[in-house]
Structure formats: structure tokens, C-alpha cells
Tab-separated table of C-alpha atoms in Angstrom:
chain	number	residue	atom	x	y	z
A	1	UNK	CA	35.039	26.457	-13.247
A	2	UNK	CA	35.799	24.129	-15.846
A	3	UNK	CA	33.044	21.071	-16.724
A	4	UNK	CA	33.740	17.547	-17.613
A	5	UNK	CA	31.765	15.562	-19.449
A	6	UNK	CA	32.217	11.542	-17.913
A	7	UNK	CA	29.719	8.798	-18.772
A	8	UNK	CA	27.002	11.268	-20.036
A	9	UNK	CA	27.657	13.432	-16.223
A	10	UNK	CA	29.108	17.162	-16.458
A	11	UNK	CA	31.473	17.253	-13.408
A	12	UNK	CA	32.789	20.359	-12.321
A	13	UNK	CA	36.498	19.873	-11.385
A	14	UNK	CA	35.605	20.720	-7.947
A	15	UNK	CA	33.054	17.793	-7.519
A	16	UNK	CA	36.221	15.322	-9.413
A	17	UNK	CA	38.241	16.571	-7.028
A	18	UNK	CA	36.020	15.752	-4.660
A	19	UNK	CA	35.241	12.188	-6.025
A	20	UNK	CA	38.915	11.444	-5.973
A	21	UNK	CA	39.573	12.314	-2.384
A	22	UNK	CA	36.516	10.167	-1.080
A	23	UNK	CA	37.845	7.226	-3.494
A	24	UNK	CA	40.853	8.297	-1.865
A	25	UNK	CA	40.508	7.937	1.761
A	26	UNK	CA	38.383	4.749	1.330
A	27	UNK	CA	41.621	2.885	0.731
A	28	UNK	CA	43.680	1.814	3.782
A	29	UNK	CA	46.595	4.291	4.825
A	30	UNK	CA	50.437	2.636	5.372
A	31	UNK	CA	52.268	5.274	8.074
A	32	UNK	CA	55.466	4.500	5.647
A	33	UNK	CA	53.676	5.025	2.252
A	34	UNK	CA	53.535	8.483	0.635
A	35	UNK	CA	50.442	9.330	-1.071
A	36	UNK	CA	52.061	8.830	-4.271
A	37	UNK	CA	53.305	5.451	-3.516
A	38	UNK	CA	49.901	4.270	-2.149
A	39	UNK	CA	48.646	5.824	-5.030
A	40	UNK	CA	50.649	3.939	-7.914
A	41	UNK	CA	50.206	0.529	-5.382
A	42	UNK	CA	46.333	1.331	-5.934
A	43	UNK	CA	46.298	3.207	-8.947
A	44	UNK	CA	44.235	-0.158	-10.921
A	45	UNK	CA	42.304	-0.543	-7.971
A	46	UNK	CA	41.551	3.224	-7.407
A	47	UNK	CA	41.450	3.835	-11.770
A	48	UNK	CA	38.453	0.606	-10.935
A	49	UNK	CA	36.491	2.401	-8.441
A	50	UNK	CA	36.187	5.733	-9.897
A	51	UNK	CA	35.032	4.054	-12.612
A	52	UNK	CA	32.163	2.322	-10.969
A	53	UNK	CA	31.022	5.289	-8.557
A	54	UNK	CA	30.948	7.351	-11.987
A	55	UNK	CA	28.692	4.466	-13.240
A	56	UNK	CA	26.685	3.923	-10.356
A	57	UNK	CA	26.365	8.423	-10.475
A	58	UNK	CA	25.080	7.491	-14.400
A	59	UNK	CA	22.430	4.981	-12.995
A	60	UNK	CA	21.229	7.565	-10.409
A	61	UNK	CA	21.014	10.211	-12.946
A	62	UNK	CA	18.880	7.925	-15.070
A	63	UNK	CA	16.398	6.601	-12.456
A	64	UNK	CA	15.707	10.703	-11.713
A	65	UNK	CA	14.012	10.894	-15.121
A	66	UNK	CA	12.376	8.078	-15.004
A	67	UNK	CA	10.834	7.960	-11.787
A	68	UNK	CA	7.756	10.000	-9.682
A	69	UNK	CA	6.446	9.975	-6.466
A	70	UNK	CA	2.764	11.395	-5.787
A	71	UNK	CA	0.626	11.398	-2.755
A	72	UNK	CA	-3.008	11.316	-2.181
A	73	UNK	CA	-5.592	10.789	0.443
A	74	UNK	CA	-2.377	8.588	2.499
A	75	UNK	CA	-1.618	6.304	0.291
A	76	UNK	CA	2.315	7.132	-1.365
A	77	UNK	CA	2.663	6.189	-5.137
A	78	UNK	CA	6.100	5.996	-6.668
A	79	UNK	CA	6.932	4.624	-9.423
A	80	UNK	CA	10.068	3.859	-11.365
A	81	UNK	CA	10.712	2.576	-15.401
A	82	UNK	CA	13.274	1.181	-17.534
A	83	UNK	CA	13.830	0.346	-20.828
A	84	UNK	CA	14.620	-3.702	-21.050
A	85	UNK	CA	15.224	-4.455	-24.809
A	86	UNK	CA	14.053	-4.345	-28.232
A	87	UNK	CA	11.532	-7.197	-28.944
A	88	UNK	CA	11.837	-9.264	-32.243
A	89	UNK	CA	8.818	-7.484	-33.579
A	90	UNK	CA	11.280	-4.125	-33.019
A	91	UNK	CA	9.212	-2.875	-30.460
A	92	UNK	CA	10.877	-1.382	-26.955
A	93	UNK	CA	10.229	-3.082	-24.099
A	94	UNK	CA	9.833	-1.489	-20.471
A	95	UNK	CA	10.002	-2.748	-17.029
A	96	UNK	CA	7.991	-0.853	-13.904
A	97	UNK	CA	7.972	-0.849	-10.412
A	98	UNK	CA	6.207	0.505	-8.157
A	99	UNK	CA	5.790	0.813	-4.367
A	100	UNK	CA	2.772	1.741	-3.012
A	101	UNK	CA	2.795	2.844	0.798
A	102	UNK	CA	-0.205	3.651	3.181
A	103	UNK	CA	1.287	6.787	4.767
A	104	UNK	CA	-2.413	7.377	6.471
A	105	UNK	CA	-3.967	6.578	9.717
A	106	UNK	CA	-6.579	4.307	8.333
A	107	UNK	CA	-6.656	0.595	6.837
A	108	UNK	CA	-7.073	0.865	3.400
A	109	UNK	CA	-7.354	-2.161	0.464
A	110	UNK	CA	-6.383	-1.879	-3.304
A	111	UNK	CA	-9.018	-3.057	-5.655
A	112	UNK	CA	-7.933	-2.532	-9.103
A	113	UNK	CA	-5.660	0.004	-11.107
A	114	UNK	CA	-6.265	1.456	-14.673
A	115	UNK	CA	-3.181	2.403	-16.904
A	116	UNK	CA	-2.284	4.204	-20.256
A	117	UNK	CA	1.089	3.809	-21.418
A	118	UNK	CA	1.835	5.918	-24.828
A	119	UNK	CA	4.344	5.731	-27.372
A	120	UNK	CA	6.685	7.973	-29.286
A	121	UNK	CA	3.912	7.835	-32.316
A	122	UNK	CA	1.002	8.623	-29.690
A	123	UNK	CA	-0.528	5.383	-29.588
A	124	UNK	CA	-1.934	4.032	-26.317
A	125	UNK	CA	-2.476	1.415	-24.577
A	126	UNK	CA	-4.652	1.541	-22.081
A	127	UNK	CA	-5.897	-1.174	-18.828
A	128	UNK	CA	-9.557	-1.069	-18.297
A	129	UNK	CA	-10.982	1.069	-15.643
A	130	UNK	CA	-10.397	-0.597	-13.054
A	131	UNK	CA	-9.402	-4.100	-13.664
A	132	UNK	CA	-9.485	-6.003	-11.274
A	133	UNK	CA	-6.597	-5.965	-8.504
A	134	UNK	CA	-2.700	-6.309	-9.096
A	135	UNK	CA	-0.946	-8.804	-10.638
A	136	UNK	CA	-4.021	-10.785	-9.086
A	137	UNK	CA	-3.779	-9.819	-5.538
A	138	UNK	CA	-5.869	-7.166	-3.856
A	139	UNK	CA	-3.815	-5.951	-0.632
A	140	UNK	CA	-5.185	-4.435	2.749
A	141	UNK	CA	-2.588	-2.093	3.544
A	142	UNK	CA	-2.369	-1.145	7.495
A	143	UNK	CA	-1.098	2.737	8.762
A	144	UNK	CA	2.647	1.372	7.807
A	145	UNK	CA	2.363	-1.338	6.040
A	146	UNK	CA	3.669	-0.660	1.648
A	147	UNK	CA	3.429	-3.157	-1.502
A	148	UNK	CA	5.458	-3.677	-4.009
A	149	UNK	CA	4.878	-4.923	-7.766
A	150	UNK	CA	6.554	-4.960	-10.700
A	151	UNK	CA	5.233	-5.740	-14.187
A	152	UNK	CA	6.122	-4.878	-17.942
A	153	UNK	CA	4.742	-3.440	-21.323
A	154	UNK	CA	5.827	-3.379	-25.237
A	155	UNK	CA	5.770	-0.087	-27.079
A	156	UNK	CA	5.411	-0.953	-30.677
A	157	UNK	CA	6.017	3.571	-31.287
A	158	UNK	CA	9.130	3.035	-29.443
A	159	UNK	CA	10.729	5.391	-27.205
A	160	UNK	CA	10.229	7.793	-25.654
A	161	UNK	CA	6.726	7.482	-24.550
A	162	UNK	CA	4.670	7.717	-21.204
A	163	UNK	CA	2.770	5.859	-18.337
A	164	UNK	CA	0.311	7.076	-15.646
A	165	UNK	CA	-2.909	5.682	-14.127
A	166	UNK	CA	-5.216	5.391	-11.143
A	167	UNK	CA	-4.793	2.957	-8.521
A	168	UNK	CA	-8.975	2.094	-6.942
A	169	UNK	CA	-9.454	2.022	-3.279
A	170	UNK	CA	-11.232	1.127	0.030
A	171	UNK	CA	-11.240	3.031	3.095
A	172	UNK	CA	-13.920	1.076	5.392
A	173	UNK	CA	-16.939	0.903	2.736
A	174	UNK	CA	-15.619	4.411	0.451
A	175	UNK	CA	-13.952	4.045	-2.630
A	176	UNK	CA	-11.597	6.528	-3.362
A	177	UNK	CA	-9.182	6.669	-6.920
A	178	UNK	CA	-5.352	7.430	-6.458
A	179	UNK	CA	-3.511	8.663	-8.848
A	180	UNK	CA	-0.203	7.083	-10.513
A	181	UNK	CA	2.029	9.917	-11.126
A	182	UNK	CA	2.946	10.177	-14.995
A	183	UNK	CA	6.750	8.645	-15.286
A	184	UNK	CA	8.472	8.971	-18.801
A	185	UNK	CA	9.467	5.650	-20.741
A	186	UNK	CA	12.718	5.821	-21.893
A	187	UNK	CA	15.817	4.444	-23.372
């Protein structure tokens, strides 16, 4: 089984073939059309879409290695990264986002997180233990009930480099620590 290599993807011809009939059969069928005819009406069209489900197959691949999901005492971590742009000072700059759900059958409240984000070179940087909330907001989180933030850092080492921390919090009056699964920072 022969491999192609599209957009940085290896697809086996069985999976192209596969793309092409799904791209395909998402276009309307005319009883007096052959395929072929529909096919060279389309064929910009059809040429268009391949191209963007091969792009939006690229962006998938990507977010896999740069995203983790953890769990601990009920409360679901993950988190996702990607690289923005290279500052003036020709250091990389990375976005994050994560969602953090209470998958447990208690109310629990976020009080503060602690990060270290590395560099290529091995330099950290590193949030105090545990500063105070998120992005200035401490949430109660409900059985249910998820938040969302999303925030940034500058890696003057470049990429690729590393984040992971420990999110602080309350279950009635007991503090527990979750952990922020380690996601890679890269380009």
C-alpha cells in the first residue's frame, strides 16, 4: 500500500480514496450527469475542498501533539498550546487554553495555579506556588459545571519547550492540588 505525503500527512491511497469519495458524495447528484461530467462541473470546487479537509486533517494532527488531558480527584484538566509568533526581541510566543471541568460529585472552587513553562535552552519560567486565582477570578465549579481560560507566555530559548503545573483547590474546607498535565510548546 503505497503512502502519500500531503500537507505534512502520510495518506495511504486507501484513506485518499476514501477522502475523495466523501468529498464526493457531499456534492449534489444531477440524474442526467455522469460522474465525470459532475466531476469536471465541480472539479474547482471539489480540487477546493480536498484542499481544506487536508488542511483542517493538518490542524488536527497538530493540536494531538500539543494537547493533554489528565484527571484527578474529579476535576478534568486539558489543556491545549500553540505557537503565535516570533516577538521583536526573537523570542517565540505561545498561546494556551485550557478547560477545566468538575467531573465529581462535589462543589469544588479554584484558588490559585502554579506553572513552569521551559524552553528549548532549559530555562524556566515558573508562576509562584500558588498565585493567587486565574486570570483574577477564583471559580466554584458545581458536579457539571467547566471553566475555561486562556492566557499566553514568551520563550526567549525558543521552541520546542514545555508547560505543566498544579491547579489549588477547595472541596468544602480541604485543599487538594491538581495537576496540569505536561503539554509540549511547539512551532
Amino acid at each position: 500500500d503505497e503512502n502519500i505525503n500531503t500537507f505534512g500527512l502520510n495518506l495511504s491511497e486507501e484513506l485518499q480514496t476514501a477522502i475523495q469519495n466523501t468529498v464526493f458524495h457531499d456534492f449534489p447528484k444531477s440524474p442526467i450527469m455522469s460522474k465525470n461530467e459532475l466531476l469536471e462541473k465541480y472539479d474547482e470546487e471539489v480540487s477546493d475542498l480536498g484542499f481544506d479537509s487536508l488542511k483542517m486533517f493538518s490542524a488536527m494532527d497538530q493540536t494531538s501533539r500539543t494537547s493533554n488531558v489528565g484527571e484527578t480527584e474529579g476535576i478534568r484538566v486539558a489543556c491545549m498550546s500553540q505557537w503565535i509568533q516570533k516577538h521583536n526581541d526573537d523570542s517565540d510566543i505561545f498561546g494556551y487554553r485550557l478547560l477545566i471541568e468538575n467531573v465529581g460529585s462535589d462543589r469544588v472552587q479554584l484558588l490559585g495555579r502554579h506553572w513552569i513553562f521551559e524552553d528549548a535552552s532549559g530555562d524556566t519560567i515558573i508562576v509562584p506556588k500558588f498565585e493567587s486565582g486565574v486570570i483574577g477570578q477564583k471559580p466554584i465549579l458545581k458536579p457539571g459545571d467547566w471553566f475555561e481560560y486562556q492566557s499566553g507566555v514568551s520563550l526567549v530559548g525558543g521552541s520546542p519547550g514545555k508547560m505543566e503545573g498544579t491547579f489549588l483547590f477547595t472541596r468544602g474546607d480541604k485543599a487538594f492540588e491538581v495537576p496540569i498535565p505536561e503539554v509540549p510548546l511547539i512551532k
